[in-house]
């Protein structure tokens, strides 16, 4: 397994990732515009490889970017896009919802 350079390694909660690699996959626009994710994608979202509990796995890039930008874990929450563009990673387009009993509650 490749190691992450210490200067670009970030950890929040159980997750660790390479900040340099993550941020290179974002094409930023203005605050109003969608920011395009240029990394891997799946049928439902953008994807990024990270390490959780010492094991590599793919997760939603939006969730890792949220951790990167806000230094806060999002376990137990869903990040919804107000723009309805599933590949947008502009944080001004995000709303965080707490998952409670299968329902979402805006926080």
Coordinates of N, CA, C and O in Angstrom, one line a residue:
X1 N 0.8 -1.2 0.0 CA 0.0 0.0 0.0 C 0.9 1.2 0.0 O 1.9 1.3 0.7
X2 N 0.6 2.2 -0.9 CA 1.3 3.5 -0.9 C 1.0 4.3 0.4 O -0.1 4.3 0.9
X3 N 2.1 4.9 0.9 CA 1.9 5.7 2.1 C 1.5 7.2 1.7 O 1.9 7.6 0.6
X4 N 0.9 7.9 2.5 CA 0.5 9.3 2.3 C 1.6 10.2 2.8 O 2.1 10.0 3.9
X5 N 2.0 11.1 2.0 CA 3.1 12.1 2.4 C 2.6 12.8 3.7 O 1.5 13.2 3.8
X6 N 3.5 12.8 4.7 CA 3.0 13.5 6.0 C 2.5 14.9 5.9 O 1.5 15.2 6.5
X7 N 3.0 15.7 5.0 CA 2.5 17.1 4.9 C 1.2 17.2 4.2 O 0.5 18.2 4.3
X8 N 0.7 16.1 3.5 CA -0.6 16.2 2.8 C -1.6 15.3 3.5 O -2.7 15.2 3.1
X9 N -1.2 14.6 4.5 CA -2.1 13.6 5.2 C -3.0 14.4 6.2 O -2.6 15.3 6.9
X10 N -4.3 14.1 6.1 CA -5.3 14.7 7.0 C -6.1 13.6 7.6 O -6.4 12.6 6.9
X11 N -6.5 13.7 8.8 CA -7.4 12.8 9.5 C -8.4 13.5 10.3 O -8.2 14.5 11.0
X12 N -9.7 13.0 10.1 CA -10.8 13.5 10.9 C -11.6 12.3 11.3 O -12.0 11.5 10.4
X13 N -11.8 12.0 12.6 CA -12.5 10.8 13.0 C -11.7 9.6 12.6 O -10.5 9.6 12.8
X14 N -12.4 8.6 12.0 CA -11.7 7.4 11.6 C -11.1 7.5 10.2 O -10.5 6.5 9.7
X15 N -11.3 8.6 9.5 CA -10.9 8.7 8.1 C -9.5 9.4 8.0 O -9.3 10.4 8.6
X16 N -8.7 9.0 7.0 CA -7.5 9.6 6.6 C -7.4 9.7 5.1 O -7.8 8.8 4.4
X17 N -6.9 10.8 4.6 CA -6.8 11.0 3.2 C -5.7 11.9 2.8 O -5.1 12.5 3.7
X18 N -5.4 12.0 1.5 CA -4.4 12.9 1.0 C -5.0 14.2 0.5 O -5.7 14.2 -0.5
X19 N -4.8 15.3 1.2 CA -5.4 16.6 0.9 C -5.0 17.1 -0.5 O -5.9 17.6 -1.2
X20 N -3.8 17.0 -0.8 CA -3.3 17.5 -2.1 C -4.1 16.8 -3.3 O -4.6 17.4 -4.2
X21 N -4.2 15.4 -3.2 CA -4.9 14.7 -4.2 C -6.3 15.0 -4.3 O -6.9 15.2 -5.3
X22 N -7.0 15.2 -3.1 CA -8.4 15.5 -3.0 C -8.7 16.8 -3.7 O -9.5 16.9 -4.6
X23 N -7.9 17.9 -3.3 CA -8.2 19.2 -3.8 C -7.9 19.4 -5.3 O -8.4 20.2 -6.0
X24 N -6.9 18.6 -5.8 CA -6.6 18.6 -7.3 C -7.8 18.2 -8.1 O -7.8 18.4 -9.3
X25 N -8.7 17.5 -7.6 CA -9.8 16.9 -8.3 C -11.1 17.8 -8.3 O -12.1 17.4 -8.8
X26 N -10.9 19.0 -7.8 CA -12.0 20.0 -7.8 C -11.7 21.1 -8.7 O -10.7 21.8 -8.7
X27 N -12.7 21.4 -9.7 CA -12.6 22.6 -10.5 C -13.5 23.6 -9.9 O -14.7 23.5 -10.0
X28 N -12.9 24.7 -9.3 CA -13.7 25.7 -8.6 C -14.3 26.7 -9.6 O -13.6 27.1 -10.5
X29 N -15.5 27.2 -9.3 CA -16.1 28.3 -10.0 C -16.4 29.4 -8.9 O -15.7 29.4 -7.9
X30 N -17.3 30.2 -9.2 CA -17.7 31.2 -8.2 C -18.5 30.5 -7.1 O -18.9 29.4 -7.2
X31 N -18.9 31.3 -6.1 CA -19.6 30.7 -5.0 C -21.0 30.2 -5.5 O -21.6 29.3 -4.9
X32 N -21.6 30.9 -6.4 CA -22.9 30.6 -7.0 C -22.9 29.4 -7.9 O -23.9 28.6 -8.0
X33 N -21.8 29.2 -8.6 CA -21.7 28.1 -9.6 C -21.4 26.7 -8.9 O -20.8 26.7 -7.8
X34 N -21.7 25.7 -9.6 CA -21.3 24.3 -9.2 C -19.8 24.2 -9.3 O -19.2 24.7 -10.3
X35 N -19.2 23.5 -8.4 CA -17.7 23.2 -8.5 C -17.7 21.7 -9.0 O -18.3 20.9 -8.3
X36 N -17.0 21.5 -10.0 CA -17.0 20.2 -10.6 C -16.0 19.2 -10.0 O -14.8 19.5 -9.8
X37 N -16.5 18.0 -9.7 CA -15.6 16.9 -9.2 C -15.1 16.2 -10.4 O -15.9 15.7 -11.3
X38 N -13.8 16.1 -10.6 CA -13.1 15.5 -11.8 C -12.5 14.1 -11.4 O -11.9 13.5 -12.3
X39 N -12.7 13.7 -10.2 CA -12.2 12.4 -9.8 C -13.2 11.3 -10.2 O -14.1 11.4 -11.1
X40 N -13.1 10.1 -9.6 CA -13.9 9.0 -9.9 C -15.4 9.3 -9.6 O -15.7 10.1 -8.7
X41 N -16.2 8.6 -10.3 CA -17.7 8.8 -10.1 C -18.3 7.4 -10.1 O -17.8 6.5 -10.7
X42 N -19.4 7.3 -9.4 CA -20.2 6.1 -9.5 C -21.6 6.4 -10.0 O -21.9 7.6 -10.4
X43 N -22.6 5.5 -10.0 CA -23.9 5.8 -10.5 C -24.7 6.8 -9.7 O -25.6 7.4 -10.3
X44 N -24.3 7.0 -8.5 CA -25.1 7.9 -7.6 C -24.3 9.1 -7.1 O -24.9 10.0 -6.5
X45 N -23.0 9.1 -7.2 CA -22.3 10.2 -6.6 C -20.8 10.3 -7.1 O -20.4 9.4 -7.8
X46 N -20.1 11.2 -6.5 CA -18.6 11.3 -6.7 C -17.9 10.5 -5.7 O -18.4 10.2 -4.6
X47 N -16.8 9.9 -6.1 CA -16.1 9.0 -5.2 C -14.7 9.4 -5.0 O -14.0 9.9 -5.9
X48 N -14.1 9.0 -3.8 CA -12.7 9.3 -3.5 C -12.2 8.2 -2.6 O -12.9 7.7 -1.7
X49 N -11.0 7.8 -2.9 CA -10.4 6.7 -2.1 C -9.7 7.3 -0.8 O -9.0 8.3 -0.9
X50 N -10.1 6.8 0.3 CA -9.5 7.2 1.6 C -9.3 6.0 2.5 O -9.5 4.8 2.0
X51 N -8.8 6.2 3.7 CA -8.5 5.1 4.6 C -9.3 5.3 5.8 O -9.4 6.3 6.4
X52 N -10.1 4.2 6.1 CA -10.9 4.2 7.3 C -10.4 3.0 8.2 O -10.4 1.9 7.7
X53 N -10.1 3.3 9.4 CA -9.6 2.3 10.4 C -8.5 1.4 9.7 O -8.4 0.2 9.9
X54 N -7.5 2.1 9.0 CA -6.4 1.4 8.4 C -6.7 0.7 7.1 O -5.8 0.0 6.6
X55 N -7.9 0.7 6.6 CA -8.2 0.0 5.4 C -8.7 0.9 4.3 O -9.5 1.8 4.6
X56 N -8.2 0.7 3.1 CA -8.6 1.6 2.0 C -10.0 1.3 1.6 O -10.4 0.1 1.5
X57 N -10.8 2.3 1.2 CA -12.1 2.1 0.7 C -12.5 3.4 0.0 O -12.0 4.5 0.2
X58 N -13.5 3.3 -0.9 CA -14.1 4.4 -1.6 C -15.2 5.0 -0.7 O -16.0 4.2 -0.1
X59 N -15.4 6.3 -0.8 CA -16.5 7.0 -0.1 C -16.9 8.2 -0.9 O -16.2 8.5 -1.9
X60 N -17.9 8.8 -0.6 CA -18.4 10.0 -1.3 C -17.4 11.1 -1.1 O -17.1 11.5 0.0
X61 N -17.0 11.7 -2.2 CA -16.0 12.8 -2.2 C -16.6 14.0 -1.4 O -15.8 14.6 -0.6
X62 N -17.9 14.2 -1.5 CA -18.5 15.3 -0.7 C -18.3 15.1 0.8 O -18.0 16.1 1.5
X63 N -18.3 13.9 1.3 CA -18.2 13.6 2.7 C -16.7 13.9 3.1 O -16.5 14.4 4.2
X64 N -15.8 13.5 2.3 CA -14.3 13.8 2.6 C -14.1 15.3 2.5 O -13.4 15.8 3.4
X65 N -14.6 15.9 1.5 CA -14.4 17.4 1.4 C -15.0 18.1 2.6 O -14.5 19.1 3.0
X66 N -16.2 17.7 3.0 CA -16.8 18.3 4.2 C -15.8 18.2 5.4 O -15.6 19.2 6.1
X67 N -15.3 17.0 5.6 CA -14.3 16.8 6.7 C -13.1 17.7 6.5 O -12.5 18.3 7.4
X68 N -12.6 17.8 5.2 CA -11.4 18.6 4.9 C -11.7 20.1 5.2 O -10.9 20.8 5.8
X69 N -12.8 20.6 4.8 CA -13.1 22.1 4.9 C -13.6 22.5 6.3 O -13.2 23.6 6.8
X70 N -14.3 21.6 7.0 CA -14.9 22.0 8.3 C -14.2 21.3 9.5 O -14.6 21.5 10.6
X71 N -13.3 20.4 9.2 CA -12.6 19.6 10.2 C -13.6 19.0 11.2 O -13.4 19.0 12.4
X72 N -14.6 18.4 10.6 CA -15.7 17.9 11.4 C -16.2 16.5 10.8 O -16.3 16.4 9.6
X73 N -16.5 15.6 11.6 CA -16.9 14.3 11.1 C -18.4 14.4 10.7 O -19.1 15.2 11.3
X74 N -18.8 13.6 9.7 CA -20.2 13.7 9.3 C -20.9 12.3 9.4 O -22.0 12.1 8.8
X75 N -20.4 11.4 10.2 CA -21.0 10.1 10.5 C -22.4 10.4 11.1 O -22.5 11.3 12.0
X76 N -23.4 9.8 10.7 CA -24.8 10.0 11.2 C -25.5 11.2 10.5 O -26.6 11.5 10.8
X77 N -24.9 11.7 9.5 CA -25.5 12.8 8.7 C -25.5 12.5 7.2 O -24.6 11.7 6.7
X78 N -26.3 13.1 6.5 CA -26.3 13.1 5.0 C -26.0 14.5 4.5 O -26.5 15.5 5.2
X79 N -25.2 14.6 3.5 CA -25.0 15.9 2.8 C -25.8 16.0 1.6 O -25.6 15.2 0.7
X80 N -26.7 16.9 1.5 CA -27.6 17.0 0.3 C -27.1 18.3 -0.5 O -26.6 19.2 0.0
X81 N -27.3 18.2 -1.8 CA -26.9 19.3 -2.7 C -28.1 20.1 -3.0 O -29.1 19.6 -3.6
X82 N -28.1 21.4 -2.7 CA -29.3 22.2 -3.0 C -29.4 22.4 -4.5 O -30.5 22.7 -5.0
X83 N -28.3 22.3 -5.3 CA -28.3 22.5 -6.7 C -28.8 21.3 -7.5 O -29.0 21.3 -8.7
X84 N -28.9 20.1 -6.8 CA -29.4 18.8 -7.4 C -28.4 18.3 -8.4 O -28.7 17.4 -9.1
X85 N -27.1 18.8 -8.4 CA -26.1 18.2 -9.2 C -25.2 17.3 -8.3 O -24.5 17.7 -7.5
X86 N -25.4 16.0 -8.5 CA -24.7 15.0 -7.7 C -23.2 15.0 -7.8 O -22.5 14.5 -6.9
X87 N -22.6 15.7 -8.8 CA -21.2 15.8 -8.9 C -20.6 17.2 -8.5 O -19.5 17.5 -8.6
X88 N -21.5 18.0 -7.9 CA -21.1 19.3 -7.4 C -20.4 19.2 -6.1 O -21.0 18.4 -5.2
X89 N -19.3 19.9 -5.8 CA -18.7 19.8 -4.5 C -18.5 21.2 -4.0 O -17.6 21.5 -3.2
X90 N -19.3 22.2 -4.4 CA -19.3 23.5 -3.8 C -20.0 23.5 -2.4 O -21.2 23.2 -2.3
X91 N -19.2 23.8 -1.4 CA -19.8 23.8 0.0 C -21.0 24.7 0.2 O -21.8 24.5 1.1
X92 N -21.1 25.8 -0.6 CA -22.2 26.7 -0.4 C -23.5 26.1 -1.0 O -24.6 26.6 -0.7
X93 N -23.4 24.9 -1.7 CA -24.5 24.2 -2.2 C -25.0 23.1 -1.3 O -25.8 22.3 -1.7
X94 N -24.3 22.9 -0.2 CA -24.6 21.7 0.7 C -25.5 22.1 1.8 O -25.4 23.2 2.4
X95 N -26.3 21.1 2.3 CA -27.1 21.2 3.5 C -26.8 19.9 4.2 O -26.9 18.8 3.6
X96 N -26.6 20.0 5.5 CA -26.3 18.8 6.3 C -27.5 18.4 7.1 O -28.2 19.3 7.7
X97 N -27.9 17.1 7.0 CA -29.1 16.6 7.7 C -28.7 15.5 8.6 O -28.0 14.6 8.2
X98 N -29.3 15.5 9.8 CA -29.1 14.4 10.7 C -30.0 13.3 10.4 O -31.2 13.6 10.1
X99 N -29.6 12.1 10.4 CA -30.4 10.9 10.1 C -31.0 10.4 11.4 O -30.2 10.1 12.4
X100 N -32.3 10.4 11.6 CA -32.9 9.9 12.8 C -34.1 9.0 12.4 O -35.0 9.5 11.7
X101 N -34.0 7.8 12.8 CA -35.1 6.9 12.5 C -35.5 6.8 11.0 O -36.7 6.8 10.6
X102 N -34.5 6.9 10.1 CA -34.8 6.8 8.7 C -35.2 8.1 8.1 O -35.5 8.1 6.9
X103 N -35.4 9.2 8.9 CA -35.8 10.5 8.3 C -34.6 11.4 8.5 O -33.8 11.3 9.3
X104 N -34.7 12.5 7.6 CA -33.6 13.5 7.6 C -34.1 14.7 8.4 O -35.3 15.1 8.2
X105 N -33.3 15.3 9.2 CA -33.7 16.5 10.0 C -32.6 17.5 9.7 O -31.4 17.3 9.9
X106 N -33.0 18.6 9.1 CA -32.0 19.7 8.8 C -31.5 20.2 10.1 O -32.2 20.5 11.1
X107 N -30.1 20.4 10.1 CA -29.5 20.9 11.3 C -29.0 22.3 11.1 O -28.6 22.7 10.0

